[in-house]
Amino acid sequence: MVQLSINGRQYDVDAESDTPLLFVLRDSLGLNGTKYGCGIGQCGACTVLLDGQATRSCQIPLESVGTQAVTTIEAIEQDPVGARVVTAWVGIEVPQCGYCQSGQVMAATSLLKQTPKPSEDDIAGAMTNLCRCGTYNAIAAAVRQAAA
Ligand code: FES
Ligand code: FES
């Protein structure tokens, strides 16, 4: 049994210690907003925050989470920066199919929590999640708006 702190709640999880955090979130806890894309740390669809830092949860074994606070898309609007990001995302109508977007919002929130006024290079450096619909220009615009 492993104890996790997720979205301000404590969970006791019965899973092997090497189970990826992504599978625990989706399959054990029903937090399906975090998406499975590539499973090899490349696409960012599975991005969550660990102590505020964007992290690809398909690459994090349960045993590595420890006492770090996990935040998923389900609770991101409880964070004032996350709420601003979601407002900008909705206002600019960033999503197309939407599959990558929860991970994009998590990456943007992490960026703006650490760098409230990011440069274009900061945005390009932080927003590395893939989007098969090609919403990259809208993503960058929404990050700028959330920072403004
Ligand atoms: S599913 Fe984790 S990076 Fe693609
Ligand atoms: S909105 Fe479709 S993959 Fe990004």
Short mmCIF file of N, CA and C and ligand atoms in Angstrom, two decimals:
data_model
loop_
_atom_site.label_atom_id
_atom_site.label_comp_id
_atom_site.label_asym_id
_atom_site.label_seq_id
_atom_site.Cartn_x
_atom_site.Cartn_y
_atom_site.Cartn_z
N MET A 1 0.85 -1.20 0.00
CA MET A 1 0.00 0.00 0.00
C MET A 1 0.89 1.25 0.00
N VAL A 2 0.60 2.17 -0.91
CA VAL A 2 1.39 3.41 -1.01
C VAL A 2 0.44 4.57 -0.77
N GLN A 3 0.90 5.54 0.02
CA GLN A 3 0.06 6.72 0.26
C GLN A 3 0.47 7.83 -0.69
N LEU A 4 -0.51 8.43 -1.34
CA LEU A 4 -0.25 9.54 -2.27
C LEU A 4 -1.10 10.74 -1.89
N SER A 5 -0.54 11.92 -2.12
CA SER A 5 -1.28 13.16 -1.93
C SER A 5 -1.62 13.71 -3.31
N ILE A 6 -2.90 13.67 -3.65
CA ILE A 6 -3.33 14.08 -4.99
C ILE A 6 -4.46 15.09 -4.87
N ASN A 7 -4.25 16.24 -5.46
CA ASN A 7 -5.30 17.28 -5.47
C ASN A 7 -5.80 17.60 -4.06
N GLY A 8 -4.86 17.58 -3.09
CA GLY A 8 -5.21 17.94 -1.73
C GLY A 8 -5.85 16.84 -0.92
N ARG A 9 -5.97 15.64 -1.49
CA ARG A 9 -6.54 14.50 -0.78
C ARG A 9 -5.51 13.42 -0.62
N GLN A 10 -5.63 12.62 0.43
CA GLN A 10 -4.74 11.48 0.63
C GLN A 10 -5.41 10.23 0.07
N TYR A 11 -4.62 9.45 -0.67
CA TYR A 11 -5.14 8.19 -1.23
C TYR A 11 -4.21 7.06 -0.80
N ASP A 12 -4.79 5.93 -0.43
CA ASP A 12 -4.02 4.70 -0.23
C ASP A 12 -4.17 3.87 -1.50
N VAL A 13 -3.04 3.59 -2.14
CA VAL A 13 -3.08 2.92 -3.43
C VAL A 13 -2.43 1.54 -3.30
N ASP A 14 -3.16 0.53 -3.77
CA ASP A 14 -2.64 -0.83 -3.74
C ASP A 14 -2.15 -1.16 -5.14
N ALA A 15 -0.84 -0.97 -5.36
CA ALA A 15 -0.27 -1.22 -6.69
C ALA A 15 1.21 -1.53 -6.53
N GLU A 16 1.79 -2.18 -7.54
CA GLU A 16 3.22 -2.47 -7.50
C GLU A 16 4.00 -1.15 -7.49
N SER A 17 5.16 -1.17 -6.83
CA SER A 17 5.91 0.07 -6.66
C SER A 17 6.45 0.63 -7.97
N ASP A 18 6.55 -0.22 -9.00
CA ASP A 18 7.06 0.28 -10.28
C ASP A 18 5.94 0.67 -11.25
N THR A 19 4.71 0.67 -10.78
CA THR A 19 3.59 1.07 -11.65
C THR A 19 3.72 2.55 -11.97
N PRO A 20 3.62 2.92 -13.24
CA PRO A 20 3.68 4.36 -13.57
C PRO A 20 2.53 5.13 -12.90
N LEU A 21 2.88 6.32 -12.41
CA LEU A 21 1.86 7.17 -11.77
C LEU A 21 0.66 7.36 -12.69
N LEU A 22 0.89 7.49 -13.98
CA LEU A 22 -0.21 7.68 -14.94
C LEU A 22 -1.26 6.58 -14.81
N PHE A 23 -0.81 5.33 -14.71
CA PHE A 23 -1.76 4.21 -14.65
C PHE A 23 -2.53 4.23 -13.33
N VAL A 24 -1.85 4.64 -12.26
CA VAL A 24 -2.54 4.73 -10.97
C VAL A 24 -3.63 5.79 -11.05
N LEU A 25 -3.28 6.95 -11.61
CA LEU A 25 -4.27 8.02 -11.70
C LEU A 25 -5.49 7.57 -12.50
N ARG A 26 -5.24 7.01 -13.66
CA ARG A 26 -6.34 6.67 -14.57
C ARG A 26 -7.08 5.40 -14.15
N ASP A 27 -6.33 4.35 -13.89
CA ASP A 27 -6.95 3.03 -13.73
C ASP A 27 -7.38 2.75 -12.29
N SER A 28 -6.60 3.22 -11.33
CA SER A 28 -6.95 2.93 -9.93
C SER A 28 -7.85 4.00 -9.34
N LEU A 29 -7.62 5.26 -9.73
CA LEU A 29 -8.32 6.36 -9.06
C LEU A 29 -9.36 7.04 -9.94
N GLY A 30 -9.44 6.67 -11.21
CA GLY A 30 -10.48 7.23 -12.08
C GLY A 30 -10.27 8.68 -12.45
N LEU A 31 -9.03 9.17 -12.31
CA LEU A 31 -8.73 10.56 -12.70
C LEU A 31 -8.30 10.54 -14.17
N ASN A 32 -9.31 10.49 -15.03
CA ASN A 32 -9.06 10.24 -16.45
C ASN A 32 -8.72 11.47 -17.27
N GLY A 33 -8.68 12.63 -16.62
CA GLY A 33 -8.30 13.84 -17.35
C GLY A 33 -6.86 13.81 -17.82
N THR A 34 -6.02 13.07 -17.11
CA THR A 34 -4.62 12.91 -17.52
C THR A 34 -4.58 11.80 -18.58
N LYS A 35 -4.01 12.11 -19.73
CA LYS A 35 -4.13 11.22 -20.88
C LYS A 35 -2.89 10.36 -21.11
N TYR A 36 -3.14 9.20 -21.71
CA TYR A 36 -2.07 8.32 -22.16
C TYR A 36 -1.84 8.58 -23.64
N GLY A 37 -0.62 8.97 -24.00
CA GLY A 37 -0.31 9.18 -25.41
C GLY A 37 0.71 8.16 -25.88
N CYS A 38 1.98 8.45 -25.63
CA CYS A 38 3.06 7.60 -26.15
C CYS A 38 3.54 6.57 -25.15
N GLY A 39 3.47 6.89 -23.87
CA GLY A 39 3.98 5.99 -22.83
C GLY A 39 5.49 5.96 -22.70
N ILE A 40 6.19 6.79 -23.45
CA ILE A 40 7.66 6.78 -23.41
C ILE A 40 8.23 8.17 -23.13
N GLY A 41 7.44 9.04 -22.55
CA GLY A 41 7.97 10.34 -22.13
C GLY A 41 8.16 11.36 -23.23
N GLN A 42 7.55 11.12 -24.40
CA GLN A 42 7.80 12.02 -25.53
C GLN A 42 6.69 13.04 -25.78
N CYS A 43 5.43 12.68 -25.53
CA CYS A 43 4.34 13.53 -26.03
C CYS A 43 3.83 14.55 -25.01
N GLY A 44 3.89 14.24 -23.74
CA GLY A 44 3.42 15.16 -22.70
C GLY A 44 1.93 15.09 -22.41
N ALA A 45 1.20 14.18 -23.05
CA ALA A 45 -0.24 14.08 -22.77
C ALA A 45 -0.51 13.72 -21.31
N CYS A 46 0.46 13.09 -20.68
CA CYS A 46 0.29 12.58 -19.30
C CYS A 46 0.80 13.56 -18.26
N THR A 47 1.05 14.82 -18.64
CA THR A 47 1.69 15.77 -17.73
C THR A 47 0.82 16.08 -16.51
N VAL A 48 1.43 15.98 -15.34
CA VAL A 48 0.82 16.42 -14.09
C VAL A 48 1.83 17.34 -13.40
N LEU A 49 1.44 17.93 -12.29
CA LEU A 49 2.39 18.69 -11.48
C LEU A 49 2.81 17.84 -10.29
N LEU A 50 4.12 17.80 -10.05
CA LEU A 50 4.66 17.23 -8.81
C LEU A 50 5.31 18.37 -8.06
N ASP A 51 4.73 18.73 -6.92
CA ASP A 51 5.17 19.92 -6.17
C ASP A 51 5.27 21.13 -7.12
N GLY A 52 4.31 21.27 -8.01
CA GLY A 52 4.21 22.43 -8.89
C GLY A 52 5.00 22.33 -10.18
N GLN A 53 5.76 21.27 -10.34
CA GLN A 53 6.65 21.12 -11.50
C GLN A 53 6.02 20.17 -12.52
N ALA A 54 5.92 20.61 -13.78
CA ALA A 54 5.36 19.75 -14.82
C ALA A 54 6.20 18.47 -14.95
N THR A 55 5.50 17.33 -14.93
CA THR A 55 6.17 16.02 -14.91
C THR A 55 5.37 15.06 -15.77
N ARG A 56 6.05 14.27 -16.56
CA ARG A 56 5.37 13.29 -17.43
C ARG A 56 5.12 12.02 -16.63
N SER A 57 3.86 11.83 -16.26
CA SER A 57 3.54 10.82 -15.26
C SER A 57 3.70 9.40 -15.76
N CYS A 58 3.81 9.21 -17.08
CA CYS A 58 4.05 7.84 -17.58
C CYS A 58 5.47 7.39 -17.24
N GLN A 59 6.33 8.32 -16.87
CA GLN A 59 7.73 8.01 -16.59
C GLN A 59 8.04 7.98 -15.09
N ILE A 60 7.02 8.15 -14.26
CA ILE A 60 7.26 8.24 -12.82
C ILE A 60 6.71 6.99 -12.14
N PRO A 61 7.59 6.10 -11.66
CA PRO A 61 7.09 4.95 -10.91
C PRO A 61 6.51 5.40 -9.57
N LEU A 62 5.52 4.70 -9.14
CA LEU A 62 4.83 5.03 -7.89
C LEU A 62 5.81 5.28 -6.75
N GLU A 63 6.86 4.47 -6.67
CA GLU A 63 7.79 4.57 -5.54
C GLU A 63 8.56 5.89 -5.55
N SER A 64 8.58 6.59 -6.70
CA SER A 64 9.32 7.86 -6.78
C SER A 64 8.49 9.07 -6.36
N VAL A 65 7.20 8.88 -6.20
CA VAL A 65 6.34 10.03 -5.90
C VAL A 65 6.55 10.51 -4.47
N GLY A 66 6.62 9.57 -3.54
CA GLY A 66 6.89 9.90 -2.15
C GLY A 66 5.86 10.88 -1.59
N THR A 67 6.36 11.92 -0.94
CA THR A 67 5.45 12.90 -0.31
C THR A 67 5.15 14.09 -1.21
N GLN A 68 5.62 14.05 -2.45
CA GLN A 68 5.36 15.18 -3.35
C GLN A 68 3.85 15.32 -3.62
N ALA A 69 3.40 16.56 -3.69
CA ALA A 69 1.99 16.81 -3.96
C ALA A 69 1.73 16.66 -5.45
N VAL A 70 0.80 15.77 -5.79
CA VAL A 70 0.42 15.57 -7.19
C VAL A 70 -0.79 16.44 -7.48
N THR A 71 -0.71 17.20 -8.56
CA THR A 71 -1.88 17.97 -9.02
C THR A 71 -2.21 17.51 -10.42
N THR A 72 -3.48 17.21 -10.66
CA THR A 72 -3.93 16.80 -11.99
C THR A 72 -4.87 17.86 -12.55
N ILE A 73 -5.23 17.68 -13.80
CA ILE A 73 -6.09 18.65 -14.47
C ILE A 73 -7.42 18.83 -13.73
N GLU A 74 -7.87 17.78 -13.04
CA GLU A 74 -9.16 17.88 -12.35
C GLU A 74 -9.17 18.99 -11.30
N ALA A 75 -7.98 19.32 -10.75
CA ALA A 75 -7.92 20.32 -9.67
C ALA A 75 -7.16 21.58 -10.08
N ILE A 76 -6.81 21.72 -11.35
CA ILE A 76 -5.89 22.80 -11.70
C ILE A 76 -6.53 24.17 -11.49
N GLU A 77 -7.84 24.27 -11.57
CA GLU A 77 -8.47 25.58 -11.37
C GLU A 77 -8.53 26.00 -9.90
N GLN A 78 -8.15 25.10 -9.00
CA GLN A 78 -8.03 25.51 -7.59
C GLN A 78 -6.77 26.32 -7.36
N ASP A 79 -5.85 26.25 -8.31
CA ASP A 79 -4.63 27.04 -8.26
C ASP A 79 -4.91 28.34 -9.03
N PRO A 80 -4.63 29.50 -8.43
CA PRO A 80 -4.95 30.76 -9.13
C PRO A 80 -4.27 30.89 -10.48
N VAL A 81 -3.03 30.41 -10.60
CA VAL A 81 -2.35 30.45 -11.90
C VAL A 81 -3.03 29.49 -12.86
N GLY A 82 -3.34 28.30 -12.39
CA GLY A 82 -4.04 27.32 -13.24
C GLY A 82 -5.38 27.85 -13.70
N ALA A 83 -6.09 28.54 -12.82
CA ALA A 83 -7.39 29.10 -13.20
C ALA A 83 -7.23 30.13 -14.31
N ARG A 84 -6.17 30.95 -14.22
CA ARG A 84 -5.92 31.96 -15.27
C ARG A 84 -5.60 31.27 -16.59
N VAL A 85 -4.83 30.19 -16.51
CA VAL A 85 -4.47 29.46 -17.73
C VAL A 85 -5.73 28.89 -18.39
N VAL A 86 -6.59 28.28 -17.60
CA VAL A 86 -7.81 27.68 -18.16
C VAL A 86 -8.69 28.77 -18.79
N THR A 87 -8.80 29.92 -18.11
CA THR A 87 -9.60 31.02 -18.66
C THR A 87 -9.05 31.45 -20.02
N ALA A 88 -7.73 31.57 -20.11
CA ALA A 88 -7.12 31.96 -21.39
C ALA A 88 -7.35 30.88 -22.45
N TRP A 89 -7.23 29.62 -22.05
CA TRP A 89 -7.41 28.51 -22.99
C TRP A 89 -8.83 28.52 -23.57
N VAL A 90 -9.80 28.77 -22.68
CA VAL A 90 -11.20 28.78 -23.13
C VAL A 90 -11.45 30.02 -23.98
N GLY A 91 -10.92 31.17 -23.54
CA GLY A 91 -11.16 32.43 -24.26
C GLY A 91 -10.61 32.39 -25.67
N ILE A 92 -9.46 31.78 -25.84
CA ILE A 92 -8.82 31.73 -27.16
C ILE A 92 -9.30 30.50 -27.95
N GLU A 93 -10.05 29.63 -27.29
CA GLU A 93 -10.54 28.39 -27.92
C GLU A 93 -9.37 27.58 -28.48
N VAL A 94 -8.42 27.30 -27.61
CA VAL A 94 -7.22 26.56 -28.03
C VAL A 94 -7.53 25.15 -28.53
N PRO A 95 -8.31 24.36 -27.81
CA PRO A 95 -8.41 22.93 -28.17
C PRO A 95 -9.08 22.68 -29.52
N GLN A 96 -8.57 21.67 -30.18
CA GLN A 96 -9.28 21.14 -31.36
C GLN A 96 -9.84 19.78 -30.94
N CYS A 97 -9.14 18.68 -31.17
CA CYS A 97 -9.69 17.41 -30.66
C CYS A 97 -9.65 17.36 -29.15
N GLY A 98 -8.70 18.08 -28.56
CA GLY A 98 -8.63 18.19 -27.10
C GLY A 98 -7.74 17.18 -26.40
N TYR A 99 -7.30 16.16 -27.12
CA TYR A 99 -6.63 15.05 -26.43
C TYR A 99 -5.38 15.49 -25.67
N CYS A 100 -4.61 16.37 -26.26
CA CYS A 100 -3.34 16.79 -25.64
C CYS A 100 -3.51 17.90 -24.62
N GLN A 101 -4.72 18.48 -24.55
CA GLN A 101 -4.85 19.79 -23.92
C GLN A 101 -4.71 19.78 -22.40
N SER A 102 -5.09 18.70 -21.74
CA SER A 102 -4.89 18.73 -20.29
C SER A 102 -3.40 18.80 -19.98
N GLY A 103 -2.60 18.06 -20.74
CA GLY A 103 -1.15 18.13 -20.54
C GLY A 103 -0.60 19.50 -20.87
N GLN A 104 -1.15 20.14 -21.90
CA GLN A 104 -0.69 21.49 -22.27
C GLN A 104 -0.99 22.48 -21.14
N VAL A 105 -2.18 22.39 -20.59
CA VAL A 105 -2.57 23.30 -19.50
C VAL A 105 -1.65 23.09 -18.29
N MET A 106 -1.30 21.84 -18.00
CA MET A 106 -0.42 21.58 -16.86
C MET A 106 0.97 22.17 -17.13
N ALA A 107 1.46 22.01 -18.35
CA ALA A 107 2.79 22.55 -18.69
C ALA A 107 2.78 24.07 -18.60
N ALA A 108 1.71 24.70 -19.09
CA ALA A 108 1.62 26.16 -19.05
C ALA A 108 1.53 26.66 -17.62
N THR A 109 0.78 25.96 -16.80
CA THR A 109 0.65 26.37 -15.39
C THR A 109 1.99 26.28 -14.69
N SER A 110 2.70 25.20 -14.92
CA SER A 110 4.03 25.05 -14.32
C SER A 110 4.95 26.17 -14.76
N LEU A 111 4.95 26.49 -16.05
CA LEU A 111 5.78 27.58 -16.56
C LEU A 111 5.47 28.89 -15.85
N LEU A 112 4.18 29.24 -15.80
CA LEU A 112 3.81 30.55 -15.26
C LEU A 112 3.96 30.64 -13.74
N LYS A 113 3.92 29.49 -13.07
CA LYS A 113 4.18 29.51 -11.63
C LYS A 113 5.65 29.83 -11.36
N GLN A 114 6.52 29.36 -12.25
CA GLN A 114 7.95 29.59 -12.05
C GLN A 114 8.43 30.87 -12.73
N THR A 115 7.79 31.22 -13.84
CA THR A 115 8.20 32.39 -14.63
C THR A 115 6.95 33.17 -15.01
N PRO A 116 6.49 34.06 -14.13
CA PRO A 116 5.20 34.73 -14.37
C PRO A 116 5.17 35.57 -15.65
N LYS A 117 6.31 36.10 -16.06
CA LYS A 117 6.34 36.90 -17.29
C LYS A 117 7.32 36.25 -18.27
N PRO A 118 6.95 35.17 -18.91
CA PRO A 118 7.89 34.44 -19.74
C PRO A 118 8.19 35.16 -21.05
N SER A 119 9.43 35.01 -21.51
CA SER A 119 9.81 35.49 -22.84
C SER A 119 9.32 34.47 -23.87
N GLU A 120 9.43 34.84 -25.14
CA GLU A 120 9.07 33.87 -26.19
C GLU A 120 9.94 32.62 -26.10
N ASP A 121 11.22 32.81 -25.76
CA ASP A 121 12.10 31.64 -25.60
C ASP A 121 11.67 30.78 -24.42
N ASP A 122 11.25 31.44 -23.34
CA ASP A 122 10.77 30.67 -22.18
C ASP A 122 9.57 29.81 -22.58
N ILE A 123 8.65 30.43 -23.34
CA ILE A 123 7.44 29.70 -23.76
C ILE A 123 7.83 28.53 -24.66
N ALA A 124 8.69 28.81 -25.63
CA ALA A 124 9.10 27.73 -26.55
C ALA A 124 9.83 26.63 -25.80
N GLY A 125 10.62 27.02 -24.79
CA GLY A 125 11.39 26.02 -24.05
C GLY A 125 10.54 25.15 -23.15
N ALA A 126 9.44 25.73 -22.63
CA ALA A 126 8.62 25.00 -21.67
C ALA A 126 7.49 24.23 -22.33
N MET A 127 6.96 24.77 -23.45
CA MET A 127 5.78 24.16 -24.05
C MET A 127 6.22 23.16 -25.12
N THR A 128 6.72 22.03 -24.67
CA THR A 128 7.27 21.03 -25.59
C THR A 128 6.32 19.85 -25.80
N ASN A 129 5.12 19.91 -25.19
CA ASN A 129 4.16 18.83 -25.41
C ASN A 129 3.71 18.82 -26.87
N LEU A 130 3.48 17.63 -27.38
CA LEU A 130 3.06 17.50 -28.78
C LEU A 130 1.55 17.70 -28.92
N CYS A 131 1.16 18.23 -30.09
CA CYS A 131 -0.26 18.39 -30.42
C CYS A 131 -0.43 17.98 -31.87
N ARG A 132 -1.13 16.88 -32.09
CA ARG A 132 -1.30 16.39 -33.46
C ARG A 132 -2.23 17.29 -34.26
N CYS A 133 -3.03 18.11 -33.58
CA CYS A 133 -3.90 19.05 -34.28
C CYS A 133 -3.18 20.35 -34.62
N GLY A 134 -1.96 20.51 -34.15
CA GLY A 134 -1.18 21.70 -34.51
C GLY A 134 -1.67 22.98 -33.89
N THR A 135 -2.08 22.94 -32.64
CA THR A 135 -2.60 24.15 -31.98
C THR A 135 -1.50 25.01 -31.36
N TYR A 136 -0.28 24.85 -31.83
CA TYR A 136 0.86 25.51 -31.16
C TYR A 136 0.75 27.02 -31.11
N ASN A 137 0.30 27.67 -32.17
CA ASN A 137 0.18 29.13 -32.14
C ASN A 137 -0.85 29.58 -31.10
N ALA A 138 -1.96 28.87 -31.05
CA ALA A 138 -3.00 29.22 -30.07
C ALA A 138 -2.50 28.95 -28.65
N ILE A 139 -1.74 27.89 -28.46
CA ILE A 139 -1.18 27.60 -27.14
C ILE A 139 -0.28 28.75 -26.70
N ALA A 140 0.61 29.19 -27.57
CA ALA A 140 1.53 30.28 -27.22
C ALA A 140 0.75 31.56 -26.91
N ALA A 141 -0.30 31.83 -27.70
CA ALA A 141 -1.11 33.03 -27.47
C ALA A 141 -1.81 32.94 -26.12
N ALA A 142 -2.28 31.76 -25.77
CA ALA A 142 -2.99 31.60 -24.48
C ALA A 142 -2.02 31.75 -23.32
N VAL A 143 -0.81 31.26 -23.47
CA VAL A 143 0.19 31.44 -22.41
C VAL A 143 0.47 32.93 -22.24
N ARG A 144 0.64 33.66 -23.35
CA ARG A 144 0.89 35.11 -23.26
C ARG A 144 -0.28 35.81 -22.56
N GLN A 145 -1.49 35.42 -22.92
CA GLN A 145 -2.67 36.07 -22.32
C GLN A 145 -2.74 35.78 -20.83
N ALA A 146 -2.48 34.53 -20.46
CA ALA A 146 -2.54 34.18 -19.03
C ALA A 146 -1.47 34.92 -18.23
N ALA A 147 -0.36 35.24 -18.89
CA ALA A 147 0.74 35.95 -18.22
C ALA A 147 0.47 37.45 -18.12
N ALA A 148 -0.43 37.94 -18.96
CA ALA A 148 -0.59 39.42 -19.08
C ALA A 148 -1.35 39.98 -17.87
S1 FES B 1 2.14 9.43 -22.43
FE1 FES B 1 3.65 10.27 -21.12
S2 FES B 1 4.87 11.50 -22.42
FE2 FES B 1 3.48 10.53 -23.78
S1 FES B 2 -5.83 19.45 -29.76
FE1 FES B 2 -5.80 17.54 -30.82
S2 FES B 2 -3.87 16.68 -30.26
FE2 FES B 2 -3.80 18.70 -29.46
#
